[in-house]
PDB file of C-alpha atoms in Angstrom:
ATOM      1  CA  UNK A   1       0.000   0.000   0.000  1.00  0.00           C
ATOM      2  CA  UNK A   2       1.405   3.762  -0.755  1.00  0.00           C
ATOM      3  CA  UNK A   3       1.979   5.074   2.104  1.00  0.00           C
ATOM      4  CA  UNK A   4       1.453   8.688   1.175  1.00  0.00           C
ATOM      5  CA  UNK A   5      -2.506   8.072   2.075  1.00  0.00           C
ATOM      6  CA  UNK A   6      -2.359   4.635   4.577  1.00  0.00           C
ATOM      7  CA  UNK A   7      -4.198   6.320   6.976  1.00  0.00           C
ATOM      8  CA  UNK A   8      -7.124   7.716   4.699  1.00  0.00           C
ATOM      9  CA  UNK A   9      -7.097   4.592   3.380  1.00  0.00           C
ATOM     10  CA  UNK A  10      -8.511   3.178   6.207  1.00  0.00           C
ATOM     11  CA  UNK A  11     -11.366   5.618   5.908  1.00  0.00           C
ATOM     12  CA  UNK A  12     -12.613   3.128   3.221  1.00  0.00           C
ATOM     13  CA  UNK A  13     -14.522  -0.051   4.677  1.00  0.00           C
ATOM     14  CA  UNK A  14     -14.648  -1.989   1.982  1.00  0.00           C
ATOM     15  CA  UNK A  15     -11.515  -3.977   0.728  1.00  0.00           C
ATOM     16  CA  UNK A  16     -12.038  -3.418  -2.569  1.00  0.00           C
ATOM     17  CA  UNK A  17     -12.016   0.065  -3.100  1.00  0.00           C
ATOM     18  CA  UNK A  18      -9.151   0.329  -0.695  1.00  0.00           C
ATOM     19  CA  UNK A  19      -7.198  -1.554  -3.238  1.00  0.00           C
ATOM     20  CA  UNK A  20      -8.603  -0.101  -6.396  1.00  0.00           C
ATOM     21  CA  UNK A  21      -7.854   3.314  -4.818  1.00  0.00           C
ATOM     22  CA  UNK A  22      -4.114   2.166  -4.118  1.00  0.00           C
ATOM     23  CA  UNK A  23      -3.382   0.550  -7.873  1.00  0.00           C
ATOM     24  CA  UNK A  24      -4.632   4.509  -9.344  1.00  0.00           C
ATOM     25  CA  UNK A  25      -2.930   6.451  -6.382  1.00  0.00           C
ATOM     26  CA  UNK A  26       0.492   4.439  -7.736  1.00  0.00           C
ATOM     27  CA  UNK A  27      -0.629   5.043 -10.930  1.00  0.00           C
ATOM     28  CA  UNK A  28      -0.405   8.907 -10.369  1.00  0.00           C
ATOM     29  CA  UNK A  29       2.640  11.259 -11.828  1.00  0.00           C
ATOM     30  CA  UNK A  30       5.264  11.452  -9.366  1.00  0.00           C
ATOM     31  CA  UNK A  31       4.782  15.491  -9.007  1.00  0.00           C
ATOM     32  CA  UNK A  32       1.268  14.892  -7.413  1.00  0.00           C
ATOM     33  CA  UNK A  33       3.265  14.198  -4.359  1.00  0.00           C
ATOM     34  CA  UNK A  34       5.556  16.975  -4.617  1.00  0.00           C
ATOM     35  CA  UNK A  35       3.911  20.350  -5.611  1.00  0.00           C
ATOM     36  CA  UNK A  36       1.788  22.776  -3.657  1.00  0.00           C
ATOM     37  CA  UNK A  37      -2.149  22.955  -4.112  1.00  0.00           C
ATOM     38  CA  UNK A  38      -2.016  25.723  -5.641  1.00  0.00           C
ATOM     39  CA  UNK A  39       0.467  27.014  -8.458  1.00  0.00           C
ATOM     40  CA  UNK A  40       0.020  30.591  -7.435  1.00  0.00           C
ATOM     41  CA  UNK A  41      -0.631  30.443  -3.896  1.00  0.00           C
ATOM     42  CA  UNK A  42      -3.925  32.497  -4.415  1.00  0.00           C
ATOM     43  CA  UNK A  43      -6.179  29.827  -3.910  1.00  0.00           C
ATOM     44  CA  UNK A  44      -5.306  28.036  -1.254  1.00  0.00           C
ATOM     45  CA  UNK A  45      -4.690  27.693   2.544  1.00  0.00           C
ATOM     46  CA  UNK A  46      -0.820  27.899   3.874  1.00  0.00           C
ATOM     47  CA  UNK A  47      -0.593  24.493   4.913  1.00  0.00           C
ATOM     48  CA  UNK A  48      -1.302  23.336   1.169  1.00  0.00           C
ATOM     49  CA  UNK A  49       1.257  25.736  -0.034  1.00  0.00           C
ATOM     50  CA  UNK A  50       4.911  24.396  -0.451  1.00  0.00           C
ATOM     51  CA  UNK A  51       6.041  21.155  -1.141  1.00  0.00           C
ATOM     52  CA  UNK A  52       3.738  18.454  -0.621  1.00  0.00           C
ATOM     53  CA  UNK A  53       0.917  21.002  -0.234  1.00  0.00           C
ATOM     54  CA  UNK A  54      -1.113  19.183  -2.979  1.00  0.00           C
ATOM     55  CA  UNK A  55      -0.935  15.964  -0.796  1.00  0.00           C
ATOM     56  CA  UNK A  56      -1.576  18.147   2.429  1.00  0.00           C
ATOM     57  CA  UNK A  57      -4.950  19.903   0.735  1.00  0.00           C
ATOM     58  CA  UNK A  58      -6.176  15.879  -0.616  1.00  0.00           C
ATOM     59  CA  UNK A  59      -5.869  14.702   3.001  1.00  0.00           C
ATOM     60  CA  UNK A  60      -7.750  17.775   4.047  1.00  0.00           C
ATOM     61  CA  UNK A  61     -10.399  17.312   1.697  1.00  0.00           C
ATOM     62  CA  UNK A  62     -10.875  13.197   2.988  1.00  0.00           C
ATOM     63  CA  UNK A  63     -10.229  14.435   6.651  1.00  0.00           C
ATOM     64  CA  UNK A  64     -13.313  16.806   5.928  1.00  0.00           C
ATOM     65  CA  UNK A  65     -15.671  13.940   4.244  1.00  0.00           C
ATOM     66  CA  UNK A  66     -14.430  11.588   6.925  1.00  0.00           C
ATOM     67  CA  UNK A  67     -15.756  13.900   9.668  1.00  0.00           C
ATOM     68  CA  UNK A  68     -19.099  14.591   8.110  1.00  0.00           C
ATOM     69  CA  UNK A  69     -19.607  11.033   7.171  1.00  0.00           C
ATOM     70  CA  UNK A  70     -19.432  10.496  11.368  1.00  0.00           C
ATOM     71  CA  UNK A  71     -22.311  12.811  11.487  1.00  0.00           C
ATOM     72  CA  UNK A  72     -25.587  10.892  10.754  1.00  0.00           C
ATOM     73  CA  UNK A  73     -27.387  13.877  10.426  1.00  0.00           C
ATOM     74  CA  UNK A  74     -24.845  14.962   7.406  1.00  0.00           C
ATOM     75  CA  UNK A  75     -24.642  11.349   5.547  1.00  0.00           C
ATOM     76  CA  UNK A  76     -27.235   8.871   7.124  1.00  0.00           C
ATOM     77  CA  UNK A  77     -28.577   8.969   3.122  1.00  0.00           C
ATOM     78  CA  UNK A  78     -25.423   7.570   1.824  1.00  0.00           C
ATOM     79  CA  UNK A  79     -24.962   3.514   1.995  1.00  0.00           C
ATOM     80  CA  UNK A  80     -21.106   2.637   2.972  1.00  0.00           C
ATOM     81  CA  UNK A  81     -20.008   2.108  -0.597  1.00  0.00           C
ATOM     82  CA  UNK A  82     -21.242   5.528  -1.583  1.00  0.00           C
ATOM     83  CA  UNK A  83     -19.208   6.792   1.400  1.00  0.00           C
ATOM     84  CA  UNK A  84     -16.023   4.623   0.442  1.00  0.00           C
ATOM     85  CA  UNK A  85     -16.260   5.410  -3.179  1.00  0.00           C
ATOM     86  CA  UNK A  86     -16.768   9.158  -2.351  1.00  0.00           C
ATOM     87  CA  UNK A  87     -13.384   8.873  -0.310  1.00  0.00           C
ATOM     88  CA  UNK A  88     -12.016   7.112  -3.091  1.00  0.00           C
ATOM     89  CA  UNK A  89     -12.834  10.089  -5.106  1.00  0.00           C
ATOM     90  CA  UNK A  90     -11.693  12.681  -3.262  1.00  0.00           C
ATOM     91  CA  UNK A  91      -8.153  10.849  -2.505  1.00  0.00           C
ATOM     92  CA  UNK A  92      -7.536  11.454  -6.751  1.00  0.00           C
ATOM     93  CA  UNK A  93      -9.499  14.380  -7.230  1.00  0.00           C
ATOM     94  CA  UNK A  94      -6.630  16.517  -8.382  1.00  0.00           C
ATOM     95  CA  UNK A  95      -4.320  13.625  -9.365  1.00  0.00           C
ATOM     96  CA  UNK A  96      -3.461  15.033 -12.647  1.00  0.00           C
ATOM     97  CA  UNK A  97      -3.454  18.949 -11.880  1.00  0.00           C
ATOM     98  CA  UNK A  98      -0.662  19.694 -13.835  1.00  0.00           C
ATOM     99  CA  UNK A  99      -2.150  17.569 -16.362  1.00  0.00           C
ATOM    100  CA  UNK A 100      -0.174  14.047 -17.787  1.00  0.00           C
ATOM    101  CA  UNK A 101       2.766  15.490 -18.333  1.00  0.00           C
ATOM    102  CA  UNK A 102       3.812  18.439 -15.474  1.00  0.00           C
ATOM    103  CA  UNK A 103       2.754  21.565 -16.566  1.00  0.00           C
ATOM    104  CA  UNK A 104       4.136  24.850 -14.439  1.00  0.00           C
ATOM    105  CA  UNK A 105       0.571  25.695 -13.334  1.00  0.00           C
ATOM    106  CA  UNK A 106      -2.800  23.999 -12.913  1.00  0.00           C
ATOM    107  CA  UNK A 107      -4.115  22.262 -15.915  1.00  0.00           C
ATOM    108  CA  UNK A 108      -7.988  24.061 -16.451  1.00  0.00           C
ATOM    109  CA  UNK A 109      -9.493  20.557 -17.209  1.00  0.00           C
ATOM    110  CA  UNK A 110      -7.950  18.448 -14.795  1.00  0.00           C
ATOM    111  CA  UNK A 111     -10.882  16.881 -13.237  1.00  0.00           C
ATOM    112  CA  UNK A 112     -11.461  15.156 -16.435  1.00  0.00           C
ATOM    113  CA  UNK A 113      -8.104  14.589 -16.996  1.00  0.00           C
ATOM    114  CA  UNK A 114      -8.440  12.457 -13.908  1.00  0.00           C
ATOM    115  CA  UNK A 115     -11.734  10.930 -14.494  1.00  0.00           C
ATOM    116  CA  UNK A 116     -10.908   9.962 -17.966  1.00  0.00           C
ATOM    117  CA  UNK A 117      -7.582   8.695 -16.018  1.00  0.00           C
ATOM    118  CA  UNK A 118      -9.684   6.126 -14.429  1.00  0.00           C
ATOM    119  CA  UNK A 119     -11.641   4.795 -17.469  1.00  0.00           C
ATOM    120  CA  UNK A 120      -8.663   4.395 -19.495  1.00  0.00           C
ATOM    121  CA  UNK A 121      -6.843   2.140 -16.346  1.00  0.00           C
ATOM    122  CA  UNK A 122     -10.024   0.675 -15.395  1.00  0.00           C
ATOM    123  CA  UNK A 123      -8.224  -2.599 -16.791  1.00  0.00           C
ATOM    124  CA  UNK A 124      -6.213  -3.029 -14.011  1.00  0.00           C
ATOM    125  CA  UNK A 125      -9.110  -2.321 -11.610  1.00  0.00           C
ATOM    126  CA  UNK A 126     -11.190  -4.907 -10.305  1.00  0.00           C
ATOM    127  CA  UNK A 127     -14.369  -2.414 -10.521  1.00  0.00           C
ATOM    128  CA  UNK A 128     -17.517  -2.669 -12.108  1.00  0.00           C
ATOM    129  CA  UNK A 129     -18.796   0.019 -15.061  1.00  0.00           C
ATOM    130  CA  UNK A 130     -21.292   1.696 -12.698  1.00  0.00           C
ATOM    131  CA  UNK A 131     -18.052   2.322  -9.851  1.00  0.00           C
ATOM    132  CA  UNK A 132     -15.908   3.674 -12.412  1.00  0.00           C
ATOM    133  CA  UNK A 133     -18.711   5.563 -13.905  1.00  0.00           C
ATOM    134  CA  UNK A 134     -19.855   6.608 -11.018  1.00  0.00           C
ATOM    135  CA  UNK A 135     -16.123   7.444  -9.222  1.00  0.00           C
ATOM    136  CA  UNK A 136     -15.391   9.485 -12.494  1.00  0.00           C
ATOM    137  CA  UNK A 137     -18.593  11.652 -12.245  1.00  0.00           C
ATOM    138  CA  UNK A 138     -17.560  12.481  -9.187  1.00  0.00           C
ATOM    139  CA  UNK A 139     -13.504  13.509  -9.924  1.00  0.00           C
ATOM    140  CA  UNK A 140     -15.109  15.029 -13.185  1.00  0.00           C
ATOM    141  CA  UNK A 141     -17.379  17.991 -11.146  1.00  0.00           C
ATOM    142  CA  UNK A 142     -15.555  18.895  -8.396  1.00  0.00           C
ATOM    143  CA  UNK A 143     -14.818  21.932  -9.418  1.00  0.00           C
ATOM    144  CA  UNK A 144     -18.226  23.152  -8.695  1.00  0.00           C
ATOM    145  CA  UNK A 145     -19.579  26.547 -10.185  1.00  0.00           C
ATOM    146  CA  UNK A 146     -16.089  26.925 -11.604  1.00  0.00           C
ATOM    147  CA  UNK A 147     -16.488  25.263 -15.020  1.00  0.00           C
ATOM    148  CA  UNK A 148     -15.071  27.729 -17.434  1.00  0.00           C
ATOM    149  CA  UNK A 149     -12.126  29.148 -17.974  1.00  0.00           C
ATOM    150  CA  UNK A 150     -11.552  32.019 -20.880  1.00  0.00           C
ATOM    151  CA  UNK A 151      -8.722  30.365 -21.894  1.00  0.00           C
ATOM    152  CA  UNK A 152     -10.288  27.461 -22.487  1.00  0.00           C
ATOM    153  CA  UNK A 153     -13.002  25.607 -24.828  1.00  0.00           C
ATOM    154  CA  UNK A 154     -13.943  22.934 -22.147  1.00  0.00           C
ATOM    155  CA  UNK A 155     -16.945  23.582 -19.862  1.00  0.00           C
ATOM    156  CA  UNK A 156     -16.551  21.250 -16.729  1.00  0.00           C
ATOM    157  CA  UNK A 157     -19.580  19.620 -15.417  1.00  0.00           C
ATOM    158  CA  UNK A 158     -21.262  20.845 -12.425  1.00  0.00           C
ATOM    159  CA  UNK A 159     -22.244  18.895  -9.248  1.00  0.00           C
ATOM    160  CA  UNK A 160     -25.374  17.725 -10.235  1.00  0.00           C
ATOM    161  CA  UNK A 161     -26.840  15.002  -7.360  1.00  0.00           C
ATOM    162  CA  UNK A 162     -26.234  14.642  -3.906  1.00  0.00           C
ATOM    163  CA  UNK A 163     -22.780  12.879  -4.122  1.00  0.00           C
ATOM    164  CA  UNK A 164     -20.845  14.989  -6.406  1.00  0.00           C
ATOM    165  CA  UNK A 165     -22.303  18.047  -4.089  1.00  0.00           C
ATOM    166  CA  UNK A 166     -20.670  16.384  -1.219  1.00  0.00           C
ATOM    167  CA  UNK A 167     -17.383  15.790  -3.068  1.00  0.00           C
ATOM    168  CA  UNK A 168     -17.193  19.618  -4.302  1.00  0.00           C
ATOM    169  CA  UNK A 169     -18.417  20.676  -0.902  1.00  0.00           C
ATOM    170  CA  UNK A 170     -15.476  19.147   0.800  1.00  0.00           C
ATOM    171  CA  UNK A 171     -12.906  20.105  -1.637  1.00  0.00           C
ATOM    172  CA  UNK A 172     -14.253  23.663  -1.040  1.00  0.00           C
ATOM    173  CA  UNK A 173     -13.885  23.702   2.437  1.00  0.00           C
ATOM    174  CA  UNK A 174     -10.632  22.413   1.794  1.00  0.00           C
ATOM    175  CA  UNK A 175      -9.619  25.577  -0.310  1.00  0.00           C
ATOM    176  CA  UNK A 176     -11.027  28.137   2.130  1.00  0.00           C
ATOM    177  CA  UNK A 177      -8.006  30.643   2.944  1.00  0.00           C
ATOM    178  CA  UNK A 178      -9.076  31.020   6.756  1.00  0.00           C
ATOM    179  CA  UNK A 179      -8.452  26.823   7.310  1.00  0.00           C
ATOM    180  CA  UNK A 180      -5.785  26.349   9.756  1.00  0.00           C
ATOM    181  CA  UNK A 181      -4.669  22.725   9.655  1.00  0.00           C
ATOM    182  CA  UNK A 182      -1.776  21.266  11.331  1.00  0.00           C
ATOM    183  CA  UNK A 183       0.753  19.395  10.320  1.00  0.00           C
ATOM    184  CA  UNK A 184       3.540  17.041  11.528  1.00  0.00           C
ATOM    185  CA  UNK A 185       5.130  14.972   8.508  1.00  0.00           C
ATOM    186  CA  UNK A 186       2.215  15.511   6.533  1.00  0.00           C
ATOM    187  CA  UNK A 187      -0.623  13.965   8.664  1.00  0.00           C
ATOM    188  CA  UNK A 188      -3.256  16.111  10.493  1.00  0.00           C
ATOM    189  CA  UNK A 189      -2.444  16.661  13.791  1.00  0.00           C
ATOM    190  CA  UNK A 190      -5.402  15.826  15.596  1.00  0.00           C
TER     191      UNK A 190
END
């Protein structure tokens, strides 16, 4: 298992998804694990700024879903898979940010650079069409209300139903400039 996310790994209950998740998270360009959150520092929080901040904001993002999935008043409509999938999702939401091949600053269309990411390894995944399709849909409109980009054609999809809200929900709180998360070693400090 990559150790980079063993402990939000064993956010997910089921098996299955924890090793899916692992096969794509090894699967991932090495910078994923290296750069900060955000290329410019303008969108971002200061502990996902740096080196390793991308990694820092993803765990941020699961810590966040993690929390709200203890609430039963938050989640008690999602069954366990749902949960572990959305988990699953938000672990490799910005997997390819910098696109395939590193580009110096965020990649406009990444979310379905990752999703598409998925599909094209589903091969080596032991999930079914309506897990990748639905883990993809997910990755694919995270980006919420921010779609479009004038210097680009593509027009992301928006959160549409109650699971990619609650992906794009905690990815937003994750970007939020007043967030104050601590670090040792990149893990939460709890």
């Amino acid at each position: 298992m990559n150790k980079t996310f063993e402990k939000e790994y064993t956010y997910i209950k089921n098996k299955k998804y924890r090793d899916n998740l692992d096969i794509l998270v090894n699967l991932l360009p090495d910078y994923f694990f290296k750069v900060a959150a955000s290329s410019t520092g303008k969108y971002h929080p200061s502990f996902s700024l740096g080196e390793n901040g991308l990694v820092r904001h993803t765990k941020v993002a699961v810590k966040i879903a993690y929390d709200l999935m203890n609430d039963e008043a938050v989640t008690s409509v999602f069954t366990s898979d749902e949960e572990d999938m959305m988990i699953f999702a938000l672990v490799l939401h910005d997997g390819l940010k910098h696109g395939l091949n590193f580009s110096k600053y965020t990649v406009f269309e990444h979310p379905v650079l990752m999703a598409n990411f998925i599909k094209d390894n589903k091969t080596k995944l032991s999930l079914n069409d309506e897990e990748v399709e639905f883990i993809s849909s997910l990755i694919a409109s995270h980006m919420g209300p921010w779609n479009t980009n004038p210097y680009s054609d593509i027009i992301l999809p928006k959160p549409k139903n109650k699971y990619q809200k609650f992906v794009h929900m905690c990815d937003y709180l994750a970007s939020r400039r007043y967030l104050d998360v601590k670090f040792e070693n990149n893990e939460i400090i709890e």
